[in-house]
Coordinates of N, CA, C and O in Angstrom, one line a residue:
I29 N 113.2 31.3 -19.9 CA 113.3 32.8 -19.9 C 113.5 33.3 -18.5 O 112.8 32.9 -17.6
E30 N 114.5 34.2 -18.4 CA 114.8 34.7 -17.1 C 113.7 35.5 -16.5 O 113.0 36.3 -17.2
G31 N 113.4 35.2 -15.3 CA 112.3 35.9 -14.6 C 110.9 35.3 -14.8 O 109.9 35.7 -14.2
W32 N 110.9 34.2 -15.6 CA 109.6 33.5 -15.8 C 109.4 32.5 -14.7 O 110.2 31.6 -14.5
D33 N 108.4 32.6 -13.9 CA 108.1 31.7 -12.8 C 106.6 31.4 -12.7 O 105.9 31.8 -13.6
S34 N 106.3 30.7 -11.7 CA 104.9 30.3 -11.5 C 103.9 31.5 -11.4 O 102.8 31.5 -11.9
T35 N 104.4 32.6 -10.8 CA 103.6 33.8 -10.6 C 103.3 34.4 -12.0 O 102.2 34.8 -12.2
A36 N 104.3 34.4 -12.8 CA 104.1 35.0 -14.2 C 103.1 34.1 -14.9 O 102.2 34.7 -15.6
E37 N 103.2 32.8 -14.8 CA 102.2 31.9 -15.5 C 100.8 32.2 -15.0 O 99.9 32.3 -15.8
L38 N 100.6 32.3 -13.7 CA 99.3 32.5 -13.1 C 98.8 33.9 -13.5 O 97.6 34.0 -13.8
N39 N 99.6 34.9 -13.6 CA 99.2 36.2 -14.0 C 98.7 36.2 -15.5 O 97.7 36.8 -15.8
V40 N 99.4 35.4 -16.3 CA 99.0 35.3 -17.7 C 97.7 34.7 -17.9 O 96.8 35.1 -18.6
C41 N 97.4 33.6 -17.1 CA 96.1 32.9 -17.1 C 95.0 33.8 -16.7 O 94.0 33.9 -17.4
R42 N 95.2 34.6 -15.6 CA 94.1 35.4 -15.1 C 93.9 36.6 -16.1 O 92.7 36.9 -16.4
I43 N 94.9 37.2 -16.6 CA 94.7 38.3 -17.6 C 94.1 37.8 -18.9 O 93.2 38.5 -19.4
A44 N 94.5 36.6 -19.4 CA 94.0 36.1 -20.6 C 92.5 35.8 -20.4 O 91.7 36.1 -21.3
A45 N 92.1 35.3 -19.3 CA 90.7 35.0 -19.0 C 89.9 36.3 -18.9 O 88.8 36.4 -19.4
F46 N 90.5 37.3 -18.3 CA 89.8 38.6 -18.2 C 89.5 39.2 -19.5 O 88.4 39.7 -19.8
F47 N 90.4 39.1 -20.5 CA 90.2 39.6 -21.8 C 89.7 38.6 -22.8 O 89.5 39.0 -24.0
G48 N 89.4 37.4 -22.3 CA 88.7 36.4 -23.2 C 89.6 35.8 -24.3 O 89.1 35.5 -25.3
H49 N 90.9 35.7 -24.0 CA 91.8 35.2 -25.0 C 91.9 33.7 -24.9 O 92.7 33.1 -24.2
S50 N 91.0 33.0 -25.5 CA 90.8 31.5 -25.4 C 92.0 30.7 -25.9 O 92.3 29.7 -25.3
T51 N 92.7 31.2 -26.9 CA 93.9 30.5 -27.4 C 95.0 30.5 -26.3 O 95.6 29.4 -26.1
I52 N 95.2 31.6 -25.7 CA 96.2 31.6 -24.6 C 95.8 30.8 -23.4 O 96.6 30.0 -22.9
I53 N 94.6 30.8 -23.1 CA 94.1 30.0 -22.0 C 94.3 28.5 -22.3 O 94.8 27.7 -21.5
A54 N 93.9 28.1 -23.5 CA 94.0 26.7 -23.9 C 95.5 26.3 -23.9 O 95.8 25.2 -23.4
R55 N 96.4 27.1 -24.3 CA 97.8 26.7 -24.2 C 98.3 26.5 -22.8 O 99.0 25.6 -22.5
F56 N 97.9 27.4 -21.9 CA 98.3 27.3 -20.5 C 97.6 26.2 -19.7 O 98.1 25.8 -18.7
L57 N 96.5 25.7 -20.3 CA 95.8 24.6 -19.6 C 96.2 23.2 -20.2 O 95.7 22.2 -19.7
D58 N 97.0 23.2 -21.2 CA 97.4 22.0 -21.8 C 98.8 21.6 -21.3 O 99.8 22.1 -21.7
D59 N 98.8 20.6 -20.4 CA 100.0 20.1 -19.8 C 100.8 19.1 -20.7 O 101.9 18.7 -20.4
T60 N 100.1 18.6 -21.8 CA 100.7 17.6 -22.6 C 101.9 18.0 -23.4 O 102.8 17.3 -23.7
H61 N 101.9 19.3 -23.8 CA 102.9 19.8 -24.7 C 103.9 20.8 -24.1 O 104.9 21.2 -24.7
H62 N 103.6 21.2 -22.9 CA 104.4 22.3 -22.2 C 104.7 21.9 -20.8 O 103.9 21.2 -20.1
Q63 N 105.8 22.4 -20.3 CA 106.2 22.2 -18.9 C 106.0 23.5 -18.2 O 106.6 24.5 -18.6
F64 N 105.2 23.5 -17.1 CA 104.9 24.7 -16.4 C 105.5 24.7 -15.0 O 105.7 23.6 -14.4
N65 N 105.8 25.8 -14.5 CA 106.2 25.9 -13.1 C 105.1 25.9 -12.1 O 105.3 25.5 -10.9
S66 N 103.9 26.2 -12.5 CA 102.7 26.2 -11.6 C 101.9 24.9 -11.9 O 102.1 24.3 -12.9
T67 N 101.0 24.7 -10.9 CA 100.2 23.5 -11.1 C 99.0 23.8 -12.0 O 98.6 24.9 -12.1
L68 N 98.5 22.7 -12.6 CA 97.3 22.9 -13.4 C 96.1 23.5 -12.6 O 95.4 24.4 -13.1
Q69 N 95.9 23.0 -11.4 CA 94.8 23.5 -10.6 C 95.0 25.0 -10.3 O 94.0 25.7 -10.4
D70 N 96.2 25.5 -10.0 CA 96.4 26.9 -9.8 C 96.1 27.7 -11.1 O 95.5 28.8 -11.0
R71 N 96.5 27.2 -12.2 CA 96.2 27.9 -13.5 C 94.7 27.9 -13.7 O 94.1 28.9 -14.2
Q72 N 94.0 26.8 -13.5 CA 92.6 26.8 -13.7 C 91.9 27.8 -12.7 O 90.9 28.5 -13.2
E73 N 92.3 27.8 -11.5 CA 91.7 28.8 -10.5 C 91.8 30.2 -11.1 O 90.9 31.0 -11.0
Q74 N 93.0 30.6 -11.6 CA 93.2 31.9 -12.1 C 92.4 32.2 -13.4 O 91.9 33.3 -13.5
V75 N 92.1 31.2 -14.2 CA 91.2 31.4 -15.3 C 89.8 31.7 -14.8 O 89.1 32.6 -15.3
V76 N 89.3 31.0 -13.8 CA 88.0 31.3 -13.3 C 87.9 32.7 -12.7 O 87.0 33.4 -12.9
L77 N 88.9 33.0 -11.9 CA 89.0 34.3 -11.3 C 89.1 35.5 -12.3 O 88.4 36.5 -12.1
G78 N 89.8 35.2 -13.4 CA 89.9 36.2 -14.4 C 88.6 36.5 -15.1 O 88.2 37.6 -15.4
A79 N 87.9 35.4 -15.3 CA 86.5 35.5 -15.9 C 85.6 36.2 -15.0 O 84.7 37.0 -15.4
A80 N 85.7 35.9 -13.7 CA 84.9 36.6 -12.7 C 85.2 38.1 -12.6 O 84.3 38.9 -12.5
E81 N 86.5 38.4 -12.7 CA 86.8 39.8 -12.6 C 86.3 40.6 -13.9 O 86.0 41.8 -13.8
A82 N 86.2 39.9 -15.0 CA 85.6 40.5 -16.2 C 84.1 40.6 -16.1 O 83.5 41.0 -17.1
L83 N 83.5 40.1 -15.0 CA 82.1 40.0 -14.8 C 81.4 39.2 -15.9 O 80.4 39.7 -16.5
N84 N 82.0 38.1 -16.2 CA 81.4 37.2 -17.3 C 80.9 35.9 -16.7 O 81.7 34.9 -16.6
P85 N 79.7 35.9 -16.3 CA 79.1 34.7 -15.6 C 79.1 33.5 -16.5 O 79.3 32.3 -16.0
R86 N 78.9 33.6 -17.8 CA 78.9 32.5 -18.7 C 80.2 31.7 -18.7 O 80.3 30.5 -18.6
D87 N 81.3 32.5 -18.8 CA 82.7 31.9 -18.8 C 83.0 31.3 -17.4 O 83.6 30.2 -17.3
V88 N 82.6 32.0 -16.3 CA 82.8 31.4 -15.0 C 82.1 30.1 -14.8 O 82.8 29.1 -14.4
M89 N 80.9 30.0 -15.2 CA 80.1 28.7 -15.0 C 80.7 27.6 -16.0 O 80.8 26.5 -15.6
Y90 N 81.1 28.0 -17.2 CA 81.6 27.1 -18.1 C 82.9 26.5 -17.5 O 83.2 25.3 -17.5
C91 N 83.8 27.4 -17.0 CA 85.1 26.9 -16.5 C 84.9 26.0 -15.2 O 85.5 25.0 -15.1
L92 N 83.9 26.4 -14.4 CA 83.7 25.6 -13.2 C 83.2 24.2 -13.6 O 83.5 23.2 -13.0
D93 N 82.3 24.1 -14.6 CA 81.8 22.9 -15.1 C 83.0 22.0 -15.7 O 83.0 20.8 -15.5
Q94 N 83.8 22.7 -16.5 CA 84.9 22.0 -17.1 C 86.0 21.5 -16.2 O 86.5 20.4 -16.3
F95 N 86.3 22.3 -15.2 CA 87.4 22.0 -14.3 C 87.1 21.1 -13.1 O 87.9 20.5 -12.5
G96 N 85.8 21.0 -12.8 CA 85.3 20.0 -11.9 C 85.3 20.6 -10.4 O 85.6 21.7 -10.1
P97 N 84.9 19.7 -9.5 CA 84.6 20.0 -8.1 C 85.9 20.5 -7.4 O 85.8 21.2 -6.4
T98 N 87.0 20.0 -7.8 CA 88.3 20.4 -7.1 C 88.5 21.9 -7.1 O 88.8 22.5 -6.1
I99 N 88.2 22.5 -8.2 CA 88.4 24.0 -8.3 C 87.3 24.7 -7.5 O 87.6 25.6 -6.8
L100 N 86.1 24.2 -7.6 CA 85.0 24.8 -6.9 C 85.3 24.7 -5.4 O 85.1 25.7 -4.6
S101 N 85.8 23.6 -4.9 CA 86.1 23.4 -3.5 C 87.2 24.4 -3.1 O 87.1 25.0 -2.0
S102 N 88.2 24.5 -3.9 CA 89.3 25.5 -3.6 C 88.9 26.9 -3.5 O 89.2 27.6 -2.6
L103 N 88.1 27.3 -4.5 CA 87.5 28.7 -4.5 C 86.6 28.9 -3.3 O 86.5 30.0 -2.8
S104 N 85.8 27.9 -3.0 CA 84.9 28.0 -1.8 C 85.6 28.2 -0.5 O 85.1 29.0 0.3
K105 N 86.8 27.6 -0.4 CA 87.6 27.9 0.8 C 88.0 29.4 0.9 O 87.9 30.0 2.0
A106 N 88.4 29.9 -0.2 CA 88.8 31.4 -0.2 C 87.5 32.2 0.0 O 87.6 33.2 0.7
D107 N 86.4 31.8 -0.6 CA 85.2 32.6 -0.4 C 84.7 32.5 1.1 O 84.3 33.5 1.7
D108 N 84.9 31.3 1.7 CA 84.5 31.2 3.1 C 85.4 32.1 4.0 O 84.9 32.8 4.9
Y109 N 86.7 32.2 3.6 CA 87.6 33.2 4.3 C 87.1 34.6 4.2 O 87.0 35.4 5.1
F110 N 86.7 35.0 2.9 CA 86.3 36.3 2.6 C 85.0 36.6 3.4 O 84.9 37.7 4.0
V111 N 84.1 35.7 3.5 CA 82.8 35.9 4.2 C 83.2 36.1 5.7 O 82.6 36.9 6.4
T112 N 84.1 35.3 6.2 CA 84.5 35.5 7.6 C 85.1 36.9 7.9 O 84.8 37.5 8.9
V113 N 85.9 37.3 6.9 CA 86.5 38.6 7.1 C 85.4 39.7 7.1 O 85.4 40.6 8.0
V114 N 84.5 39.7 6.1 CA 83.5 40.8 6.0 C 82.5 40.7 7.1 O 81.8 41.8 7.4
T115 N 82.2 39.6 7.7 CA 81.2 39.5 8.7 C 81.7 39.7 10.2 O 81.0 40.0 11.1
N116 N 83.1 39.6 10.3 CA 83.6 39.7 11.7 C 84.6 40.8 12.0 O 85.0 40.8 13.1
A117 N 84.9 41.6 11.0 CA 86.0 42.6 11.3 C 85.9 43.8 10.4 O 85.2 43.8 9.4
E118 N 86.7 44.7 10.8 CA 86.8 45.9 10.0 C 87.9 45.7 8.9 O 88.9 44.9 9.2
A119 N 87.9 46.4 7.8 CA 88.8 46.2 6.8 C 90.3 46.5 7.2 O 91.2 45.8 6.8
E120 N 90.4 47.4 8.1 CA 91.8 47.8 8.5 C 92.5 46.6 9.2 O 93.7 46.4 9.1
E121 N 91.7 45.8 9.9 CA 92.3 44.6 10.6 C 92.8 43.6 9.6 O 93.7 42.8 10.0
F122 N 92.3 43.5 8.4 CA 92.7 42.5 7.5 C 93.5 43.1 6.3 O 93.7 42.3 5.3
A123 N 93.9 44.3 6.4 CA 94.6 44.9 5.3 C 95.9 44.1 4.9 O 96.2 43.9 3.8
D124 N 96.6 43.6 5.9 CA 97.8 42.8 5.7 C 97.5 41.4 5.3 O 98.4 40.6 4.9
L125 N 96.2 41.0 5.3 CA 95.9 39.6 4.9 C 95.2 39.6 3.6 O 94.6 38.6 3.2
S126 N 95.3 40.6 2.8 CA 94.6 40.7 1.5 C 95.0 39.7 0.5 O 94.2 39.3 -0.3
P127 N 96.3 39.2 0.4 CA 96.6 38.2 -0.6 C 95.7 37.0 -0.7 O 95.3 36.6 -1.8
P128 N 95.3 36.4 0.4 CA 94.3 35.2 0.3 C 93.0 35.6 -0.3 O 92.3 34.8 -0.9
L129 N 92.6 36.9 -0.2 CA 91.4 37.3 -0.8 C 91.4 37.3 -2.3 O 90.4 37.2 -2.9
T130 N 92.6 37.4 -2.9 CA 92.7 37.4 -4.3 C 92.3 36.1 -4.9 O 92.1 35.9 -6.1
K131 N 92.1 35.0 -4.1 CA 91.6 33.7 -4.6 C 90.1 33.5 -4.4 O 89.6 32.5 -4.6
S132 N 89.5 34.6 -3.9 CA 88.0 34.5 -3.7 C 87.2 34.9 -4.9 O 87.4 36.0 -5.4
L133 N 86.3 34.1 -5.3 CA 85.5 34.4 -6.5 C 84.6 35.6 -6.1 O 84.4 36.5 -6.9
L134 N 84.0 35.6 -4.9 CA 83.2 36.7 -4.5 C 83.9 38.0 -4.5 O 83.5 39.0 -5.0
Y135 N 85.1 38.0 -3.9 CA 86.0 39.2 -3.9 C 86.3 39.7 -5.3 O 86.2 40.9 -5.6
A136 N 86.6 38.8 -6.2 CA 87.0 39.1 -7.6 C 85.8 39.9 -8.3 O 86.0 40.9 -9.0
V137 N 84.6 39.3 -8.0 CA 83.4 40.0 -8.7 C 83.1 41.3 -8.0 O 82.9 42.3 -8.7
L138 N 83.1 41.4 -6.7 CA 82.7 42.6 -6.0 C 83.6 43.7 -6.3 O 83.2 44.9 -6.4
H139 N 84.9 43.4 -6.3 CA 85.9 44.5 -6.6 C 85.6 45.1 -7.9 O 85.7 46.3 -8.1
N140 N 85.2 44.3 -8.9 CA 85.0 44.9 -10.3 C 83.6 45.4 -10.5 O 83.4 46.1 -11.4
V141 N 82.7 45.0 -9.6 CA 81.3 45.6 -9.7 C 81.4 47.1 -9.5 O 80.7 47.8 -10.1
C142 N 82.3 47.5 -8.6 CA 82.5 48.9 -8.3 C 83.2 49.6 -9.5 O 83.0 50.9 -9.6
L143 N 83.9 48.9 -10.3 CA 84.7 49.6 -11.4 C 84.0 49.6 -12.7 O 84.2 50.5 -13.5
D144 N 83.1 48.7 -12.9 CA 82.4 48.5 -14.2 C 81.2 49.4 -14.3 O 80.4 49.5 -13.5
S145 N 81.1 50.1 -15.5 CA 80.0 51.0 -15.6 C 78.8 50.4 -16.3 O 77.8 51.0 -16.4
D146 N 79.0 49.2 -16.8 CA 77.9 48.5 -17.5 C 77.0 47.8 -16.5 O 77.3 46.7 -16.1
G147 N 75.9 48.4 -16.1 CA 75.0 47.9 -15.1 C 74.5 46.5 -15.4 O 74.3 45.7 -14.5
S148 N 74.2 46.2 -16.7 CA 73.6 44.9 -17.0 C 74.6 43.8 -16.7 O 74.2 42.7 -16.2
K149 N 75.9 43.9 -16.9 CA 76.9 42.9 -16.6 C 76.9 42.7 -15.1 O 77.0 41.6 -14.6
Q150 N 76.9 43.8 -14.4 CA 76.9 43.7 -12.9 C 75.7 42.9 -12.4 O 75.9 42.0 -11.5
L151 N 74.6 43.2 -12.9 CA 73.4 42.5 -12.4 C 73.4 41.0 -12.7 O 73.0 40.1 -11.9
V152 N 73.9 40.6 -13.9 CA 73.9 39.2 -14.3 C 74.9 38.5 -13.4 O 74.6 37.4 -12.9
I153 N 76.1 39.0 -13.2 CA 77.1 38.2 -12.4 C 76.6 38.2 -10.9 O 76.8 37.2 -10.2
L154 N 76.0 39.2 -10.4 CA 75.5 39.2 -9.0 C 74.4 38.2 -8.9 O 74.3 37.5 -7.9
G155 N 73.5 38.1 -9.9 CA 72.5 37.1 -9.9 C 73.0 35.7 -9.9 O 72.5 34.8 -9.2
T156 N 74.1 35.5 -10.6 CA 74.7 34.2 -10.7 C 75.3 33.9 -9.3 O 75.2 32.7 -8.8
L157 N 75.9 34.8 -8.6 CA 76.5 34.6 -7.3 C 75.4 34.2 -6.3 O 75.5 33.3 -5.5
I158 N 74.3 34.9 -6.4 CA 73.2 34.7 -5.5 C 72.5 33.3 -5.8 O 72.3 32.5 -4.9
E159 N 72.3 33.1 -7.0 CA 71.5 31.8 -7.4 C 72.4 30.6 -7.3 O 72.0 29.6 -6.7
K160 N 73.6 30.6 -7.9 CA 74.4 29.4 -8.0 C 75.3 29.1 -6.8 O 75.6 28.0 -6.5
F161 N 75.7 30.2 -6.1 CA 76.6 30.0 -5.0 C 76.0 30.3 -3.7 O 76.7 30.3 -2.6
S162 N 74.7 30.6 -3.6 CA 74.0 30.8 -2.4 C 74.5 31.9 -1.5 O 74.5 31.8 -0.3
F163 N 75.1 33.0 -2.1 CA 75.6 34.1 -1.3 C 74.3 34.9 -1.0 O 73.5 35.3 -1.9
S164 N 74.1 35.3 0.3 CA 73.0 36.1 0.7 C 73.2 37.5 0.3 O 74.3 38.0 0.1
D165 N 72.1 38.3 0.3 CA 72.2 39.7 0.0 C 73.0 40.4 1.1 O 73.8 41.3 0.8
R166 N 72.9 40.0 2.3 CA 73.7 40.6 3.4 C 75.2 40.3 3.2 O 76.0 41.2 3.5
I167 N 75.6 39.1 2.8 CA 77.0 38.9 2.6 C 77.5 39.7 1.4 O 78.6 40.3 1.5
I168 N 76.7 39.8 0.4 CA 77.2 40.6 -0.8 C 77.3 42.1 -0.4 O 78.3 42.7 -0.7
L169 N 76.3 42.6 0.3 CA 76.4 44.0 0.8 C 77.6 44.2 1.7 O 78.3 45.2 1.6
A170 N 77.8 43.3 2.7 CA 79.0 43.4 3.6 C 80.3 43.3 2.8 O 81.2 44.0 3.1
G171 N 80.3 42.4 1.8 CA 81.5 42.3 0.9 C 81.7 43.6 0.2 O 82.9 44.0 0.0
L172 N 80.7 44.2 -0.4 CA 80.8 45.5 -1.1 C 81.4 46.6 -0.2 O 82.3 47.3 -0.5
C173 N 80.9 46.6 1.1 CA 81.4 47.6 2.0 C 82.8 47.4 2.3 O 83.6 48.3 2.4
F174 N 83.2 46.1 2.5 CA 84.6 45.8 2.8 C 85.5 46.2 1.6 O 86.5 46.8 1.8
V175 N 85.1 45.8 0.4 CA 85.9 46.2 -0.8 C 86.0 47.7 -0.9 O 87.1 48.2 -1.2
L176 N 84.9 48.4 -0.7 CA 85.0 49.8 -0.8 C 85.9 50.5 0.2 O 86.6 51.4 0.0
S177 N 85.9 49.9 1.4 CA 86.7 50.4 2.5 C 88.2 50.2 2.3 O 89.0 50.9 2.8
C178 N 88.5 49.1 1.5 CA 89.9 48.8 1.2 C 90.4 49.5 -0.1 O 91.6 49.7 -0.3
D179 N 89.4 49.9 -0.9 CA 89.8 50.5 -2.2 C 90.0 52.0 -2.1 O 89.2 52.7 -1.5
L180 N 91.0 52.5 -2.7 CA 91.3 53.9 -2.7 C 90.7 54.7 -3.8 O 90.8 55.9 -3.9
S181 N 90.0 54.0 -4.7 CA 89.4 54.7 -5.9 C 88.1 55.3 -5.4 O 87.6 55.1 -4.4
D182 N 87.6 56.1 -6.4 CA 86.3 56.8 -6.1 C 85.1 56.1 -6.8 O 84.1 56.8 -7.1
H183 N 85.3 54.9 -7.1 CA 84.2 54.1 -7.9 C 83.3 53.5 -6.9 O 83.7 52.9 -5.9
Y184 N 82.0 53.5 -7.2 CA 81.0 52.9 -6.3 C 80.0 52.1 -7.2 O 79.8 52.5 -8.4
P185 N 79.3 51.1 -6.6 CA 78.3 50.4 -7.4 C 77.2 51.3 -7.7 O 76.8 52.2 -7.0
S186 N 76.5 51.0 -8.8 CA 75.4 51.9 -9.3 C 74.2 51.6 -8.4 O 74.1 50.6 -7.7
A187 N 73.2 52.5 -8.4 CA 72.0 52.4 -7.6 C 71.3 51.1 -8.1 O 70.6 50.4 -7.3
N188 N 71.3 50.8 -9.4 CA 70.7 49.5 -9.9 C 71.2 48.3 -9.2 O 70.5 47.4 -8.8
V189 N 72.6 48.3 -9.0 CA 73.2 47.1 -8.3 C 72.7 47.1 -6.9 O 72.4 46.0 -6.4
L190 N 72.7 48.2 -6.2 CA 72.3 48.2 -4.8 C 70.8 47.8 -4.6 O 70.5 47.0 -3.7
N191 N 70.0 48.2 -5.5 CA 68.6 47.9 -5.5 C 68.4 46.4 -5.8 O 67.6 45.7 -5.2
F192 N 69.2 45.9 -6.7 CA 69.1 44.4 -7.1 C 69.5 43.6 -5.9 O 68.8 42.6 -5.6
I193 N 70.6 43.9 -5.2 CA 71.0 43.2 -4.0 C 70.0 43.2 -3.0 O 69.6 42.2 -2.3
A194 N 69.4 44.4 -2.7 CA 68.4 44.6 -1.7 C 67.1 43.7 -2.0 O 66.5 43.2 -1.1
A195 N 66.8 43.5 -3.3 CA 65.7 42.8 -3.7 C 65.9 41.3 -3.7 O 65.0 40.5 -3.8
A196 N 67.2 40.9 -3.6 CA 67.5 39.4 -3.7 C 67.0 38.6 -2.5 O 66.8 39.1 -1.4

């Protein structure tokens, strides 16, 4: 199909994971019957990030368990970069470097914590980040500040989310 490339494949994987379309995900993760332009690892990363953007900790943890340590290692590198960004600089300095941030699990979650109105989903995914990935409350708060300073929307995390992070 004209215009179909690895970017389109990765976008389909991320969007399908966001909306919980398991049949589409399964098809894109099956290399035995289809030839893809992107690598399996890149498609797996996008599935994890899509689930994270949907604020779905159960799917994130399931995917990480299924895909193995390679995916976790790859996402950890992006998260390390994000932590470096939020702890060492102002958002304006990194505005042109935002594409690598799109591979950060922490960034995917924090960006959507500000957009989602369901406070319970926010608290569960943030609890997962703190418990399973050892992100400190300071890193999460710094990350939220960074995301908010880059975002042009008028969405902010709820008071429950801020209280939860402060209590972590």
